[in-house]
Amino acid sequence: MKEYISAYYYGEPFILFSKEHIVALIFIFAFNILIYFTKEKLRKDKVDMLFRNFIASALLITELSFQLWCGFTGVWTAEYNLPFHLCSVATIICAVMLYKNSYNIYKLAYFWGLGGAIPALITPDLSGYNYPHYVFFKYFILHGLIIISVIYMTFVHSYKLKLKDFTNAFIYTNIYALFVIPVNILSGGNYLFLCRKPEALTLLDYLGSWPWYIISMEIVVLAMFFVLYLPFAIKDTIERYKSSGSGLNLGS
């Protein structure tokens, strides 16, 4: 049991798209599908409040448990463990969004939550830790909860986004990146991967060398945010056609 919570892990290292990786992704996907198909029941006031508070608390407890684990095992460093990673910030804002049922926070949590957690789940950076180590569970639980938070508010509370929310999210992301630069300088960290690429294989490996990949990353983030916004744009377009009585003539 001790080897599964120790900072020193001697088991088989994590392998991208291994059985453990795929199973974790399936569980997260299935939970989100379940939310969609039970959204009517989840909309009941008491159920909604209980679910939101539970997920919000689970987010914060999971993040806190990792900070404590790093502290107790002696691996906590300012270079890595300050809450300035995008998913760390998304954890906090998603928790606040759920506690307060805040539409305004959702407008940013949607893009930062999905934009950060989805790539993190597809190409995890687990520093070699694998199932059944604590770090493996923490990683997939935390990123899964971030996605669940956003999906829940999207379908259960029917929150919607406009074009200005997409552009604002991109602007806020760049403002945050400017704020993180001095944090990286003072801490020696690599938050938002502004100083170097992560050790694990990620999309950044295909975007050129430093600092040019940062420019490429800007384009990727913009494209990703647009793809995330696209379902709302398509839905709005369809609703406008329906309300105008024009209909969509797909046959001509």
Coordinates of C-alpha atoms in Angstrom, one line a residue:
M1 CA 0.0 0.0 0.0
K2 CA 2.8 2.4 0.9
E3 CA 4.3 2.2 -2.6
Y4 CA 1.1 3.6 -4.0
I5 CA 1.3 6.9 -2.1
S6 CA 5.1 7.2 -2.0
A7 CA 6.9 9.9 -4.0
Y8 CA 9.1 7.1 -5.4
Y9 CA 7.3 4.9 -7.9
Y10 CA 9.0 1.8 -9.2
G11 CA 6.1 0.3 -11.1
E12 CA 5.5 0.3 -14.9
P13 CA 5.5 3.9 -16.1
F14 CA 2.3 5.4 -17.6
I15 CA 1.9 4.7 -21.3
L16 CA -0.3 6.9 -23.5
F17 CA -3.5 5.2 -24.5
S18 CA -2.8 2.2 -22.4
K19 CA -5.6 0.1 -21.0
E20 CA -5.6 2.2 -17.8
H21 CA -5.7 5.4 -19.7
I22 CA -8.6 4.3 -21.9
V23 CA -10.6 3.0 -19.0
A24 CA -10.2 6.3 -17.1
L25 CA -11.4 8.2 -20.2
I26 CA -14.4 5.9 -20.6
F27 CA -15.4 6.5 -17.0
I28 CA -15.2 10.3 -17.4
F29 CA -17.1 10.2 -20.7
A30 CA -19.8 7.9 -19.3
F31 CA -20.3 10.1 -16.2
N32 CA -20.9 13.1 -18.5
I33 CA -23.3 11.2 -20.7
L34 CA -25.2 10.2 -17.5
I35 CA -25.5 13.9 -16.5
Y36 CA -27.0 14.7 -19.9
F37 CA -29.6 11.9 -19.8
T38 CA -30.6 12.7 -16.2
K39 CA -30.6 16.5 -16.5
E40 CA -34.3 16.8 -15.8
K41 CA -34.0 15.0 -12.4
L42 CA -30.8 17.0 -11.6
R43 CA -32.7 20.3 -12.1
K44 CA -34.8 19.7 -9.0
D45 CA -33.7 22.4 -6.4
K46 CA -32.5 20.1 -3.6
V47 CA -30.8 17.7 -6.0
D48 CA -29.1 20.5 -7.9
M49 CA -27.7 22.2 -4.9
L50 CA -26.5 18.9 -3.4
F51 CA -24.8 17.9 -6.7
R52 CA -23.2 21.3 -7.2
N53 CA -21.9 21.5 -3.7
F54 CA -20.6 17.9 -3.8
I55 CA -18.7 18.4 -7.1
A56 CA -17.3 21.8 -6.0
S57 CA -16.1 20.3 -2.7
A58 CA -14.6 17.3 -4.5
L59 CA -12.7 19.6 -6.7
L60 CA -11.1 21.5 -3.9
I61 CA -10.5 18.5 -1.7
T62 CA -8.7 16.7 -4.6
E63 CA -6.5 19.7 -5.3
L64 CA -5.8 20.1 -1.5
S65 CA -5.0 16.5 -1.2
F66 CA -2.3 16.8 -3.9
Q67 CA -0.8 19.8 -2.2
L68 CA -0.7 17.9 1.1
W69 CA 0.8 14.8 -0.6
C70 CA 3.5 16.9 -2.2
G71 CA 4.3 18.5 1.2
F72 CA 4.3 15.3 3.2
T73 CA 6.4 13.4 0.6
G74 CA 8.9 16.3 0.3
V75 CA 8.4 17.0 -3.4
W76 CA 6.5 20.3 -3.0
T77 CA 8.3 23.1 -4.9
A78 CA 7.4 26.6 -5.9
E79 CA 8.4 25.8 -9.4
Y80 CA 5.6 23.3 -9.8
N81 CA 3.0 23.4 -7.0
L82 CA 1.8 27.0 -6.9
P83 CA -1.8 27.2 -8.2
F84 CA -1.0 28.9 -11.5
H85 CA -1.3 26.0 -13.9
L86 CA -4.4 26.5 -16.1
C87 CA -6.1 23.5 -14.6
S88 CA -5.4 24.6 -11.1
V89 CA -7.0 27.9 -11.8
A90 CA -9.9 26.1 -13.6
T91 CA -10.3 24.0 -10.5
I92 CA -10.9 27.0 -8.3
I93 CA -13.1 28.9 -10.7
C94 CA -15.2 25.8 -11.4
A95 CA -15.7 25.3 -7.7
V96 CA -16.8 28.9 -7.2
M97 CA -19.0 28.7 -10.2
L98 CA -20.8 25.6 -8.7
Y99 CA -21.0 27.0 -5.2
K100 CA -22.5 30.3 -6.4
N101 CA -24.3 29.0 -9.4
S102 CA -22.6 31.8 -11.3
Y103 CA -23.3 32.3 -15.0
N104 CA -20.6 35.1 -15.3
I105 CA -18.0 32.7 -14.0
Y106 CA -19.2 30.0 -16.3
K107 CA -18.3 32.2 -19.3
L108 CA -14.7 31.7 -18.5
A109 CA -14.8 28.4 -16.7
Y110 CA -16.2 26.8 -19.9
F111 CA -13.2 27.7 -22.0
W112 CA -10.5 27.3 -19.4
G113 CA -12.1 24.1 -18.0
L114 CA -12.6 22.3 -21.2
G115 CA -9.7 23.9 -23.0
G116 CA -7.3 22.8 -20.3
A117 CA -8.7 19.5 -19.1
I118 CA -9.5 17.9 -22.4
P119 CA -5.9 18.1 -23.8
A120 CA -4.6 17.1 -20.3
L121 CA -6.7 14.0 -20.3
I122 CA -5.8 13.0 -23.9
T123 CA -2.0 13.5 -23.4
P124 CA -1.5 13.2 -19.6
D125 CA 1.7 14.5 -17.9
L126 CA 1.9 12.0 -15.0
S127 CA 5.7 12.1 -14.5
G128 CA 5.8 8.3 -14.9
Y129 CA 3.2 7.5 -12.2
N130 CA 0.7 4.9 -13.3
Y131 CA -2.3 3.0 -12.0
P132 CA -2.9 2.3 -9.1
H133 CA -0.7 5.1 -7.7
Y134 CA -2.4 8.0 -5.9
V135 CA -1.1 10.5 -8.5
F136 CA -2.9 8.6 -11.3
F137 CA -6.2 8.7 -9.5
K138 CA -5.8 12.4 -8.5
Y139 CA -4.9 13.4 -12.0
F140 CA -7.9 11.8 -13.7
I141 CA -10.4 12.6 -11.0
L142 CA -9.4 16.3 -10.9
H143 CA -9.5 16.8 -14.6
G144 CA -12.6 14.7 -14.9
L145 CA -14.4 16.8 -12.3
I146 CA -13.4 20.0 -14.2
I147 CA -15.2 18.7 -17.3
I148 CA -18.1 17.4 -15.3
S149 CA -18.5 20.9 -13.7
V150 CA -18.8 22.6 -17.1
I151 CA -21.0 19.9 -18.7
Y152 CA -23.3 20.0 -15.7
M153 CA -23.9 23.8 -15.9
T154 CA -24.2 23.6 -19.7
F155 CA -26.9 21.0 -19.8
V156 CA -28.6 21.1 -16.4
H157 CA -28.7 24.9 -16.1
S158 CA -28.8 25.5 -19.8
Y159 CA -26.1 28.1 -19.8
K160 CA -25.3 29.5 -23.2
L161 CA -22.4 31.4 -24.7
K162 CA -22.2 34.3 -27.2
L163 CA -19.5 35.3 -29.6
K164 CA -18.3 38.0 -27.2
D165 CA -17.7 35.3 -24.5
F166 CA -15.4 33.5 -26.9
T167 CA -13.4 36.7 -27.6
N168 CA -13.3 37.7 -23.9
A169 CA -12.0 34.3 -22.9
F170 CA -9.2 34.6 -25.3
I171 CA -8.3 38.1 -24.1
Y172 CA -8.5 37.0 -20.4
T173 CA -6.2 34.0 -21.2
N174 CA -3.6 36.4 -22.7
I175 CA -3.9 38.7 -19.7
Y176 CA -3.4 35.8 -17.4
A177 CA -0.4 34.6 -19.4
L178 CA 1.2 38.1 -18.9
F179 CA 0.6 37.8 -15.2
V180 CA 2.2 34.4 -15.1
I181 CA 5.4 35.5 -16.7
P182 CA 6.8 37.3 -13.6
V183 CA 5.5 34.3 -11.5
N184 CA 7.7 32.0 -13.6
I185 CA 10.7 34.4 -13.2
L186 CA 10.4 34.6 -9.5
S187 CA 9.6 31.0 -8.8
G188 CA 11.7 29.3 -11.5
G189 CA 8.5 27.6 -12.6
N190 CA 7.1 26.8 -16.0
Y191 CA 3.4 27.7 -15.5
L192 CA 1.4 27.6 -18.7
F193 CA 4.5 26.1 -20.3
L194 CA 5.7 29.6 -21.2
C195 CA 9.4 28.8 -20.5
R196 CA 9.8 25.3 -21.9
K197 CA 7.8 22.3 -23.1
P198 CA 6.5 19.7 -20.7
E199 CA 8.6 16.5 -20.4
A200 CA 5.7 14.3 -21.6
L201 CA 4.8 14.1 -25.3
T202 CA 2.1 16.7 -25.9
L203 CA 0.8 18.9 -28.7
L204 CA 3.5 21.4 -28.0
D205 CA 6.1 19.0 -29.4
Y206 CA 4.6 19.7 -32.8
L207 CA 4.6 23.5 -32.5
G208 CA 8.2 24.3 -32.9
S209 CA 11.0 25.3 -30.5
W210 CA 10.9 27.9 -27.8
P211 CA 9.9 30.7 -28.0
W212 CA 8.2 30.2 -31.4
Y213 CA 5.9 27.5 -30.1
I214 CA 4.3 30.2 -27.9
I215 CA 3.1 32.0 -31.0
S216 CA 1.9 28.7 -32.4
M217 CA 0.2 28.0 -29.1
E218 CA -1.7 31.3 -29.4
I219 CA -3.2 30.1 -32.7
V220 CA -4.0 26.7 -31.2
V221 CA -5.7 28.2 -28.2
L222 CA -7.7 30.5 -30.4
A223 CA -8.8 27.6 -32.6
M224 CA -9.6 25.4 -29.6
F225 CA -11.7 28.1 -28.0
F226 CA -13.6 28.6 -31.3
V227 CA -14.3 24.9 -31.6
L228 CA -15.6 24.9 -28.1
Y229 CA -17.8 27.9 -28.9
L230 CA -19.0 26.4 -32.2
P231 CA -21.9 24.2 -30.7
F232 CA -23.5 27.4 -29.3
A233 CA -23.1 29.3 -32.6
I234 CA -24.7 26.4 -34.5
K235 CA -27.5 26.1 -32.1
D236 CA -28.2 29.8 -32.2
T237 CA -28.2 29.8 -36.0
I238 CA -30.7 26.9 -36.1
E239 CA -33.0 28.6 -33.5
R240 CA -32.9 31.9 -35.5
Y241 CA -33.9 30.0 -38.7
K242 CA -36.8 28.3 -36.8
S243 CA -38.0 31.5 -35.2
S244 CA -38.0 33.3 -38.6
G245 CA -39.9 30.5 -40.2
S246 CA -37.4 30.2 -43.0
G247 CA -36.3 26.7 -42.2
L248 CA -33.1 25.1 -43.5
N249 CA -33.3 24.0 -47.1
L250 CA -30.7 21.2 -47.2
G251 CA -32.1 19.7 -50.3
S252 CA -31.1 22.4 -52.8

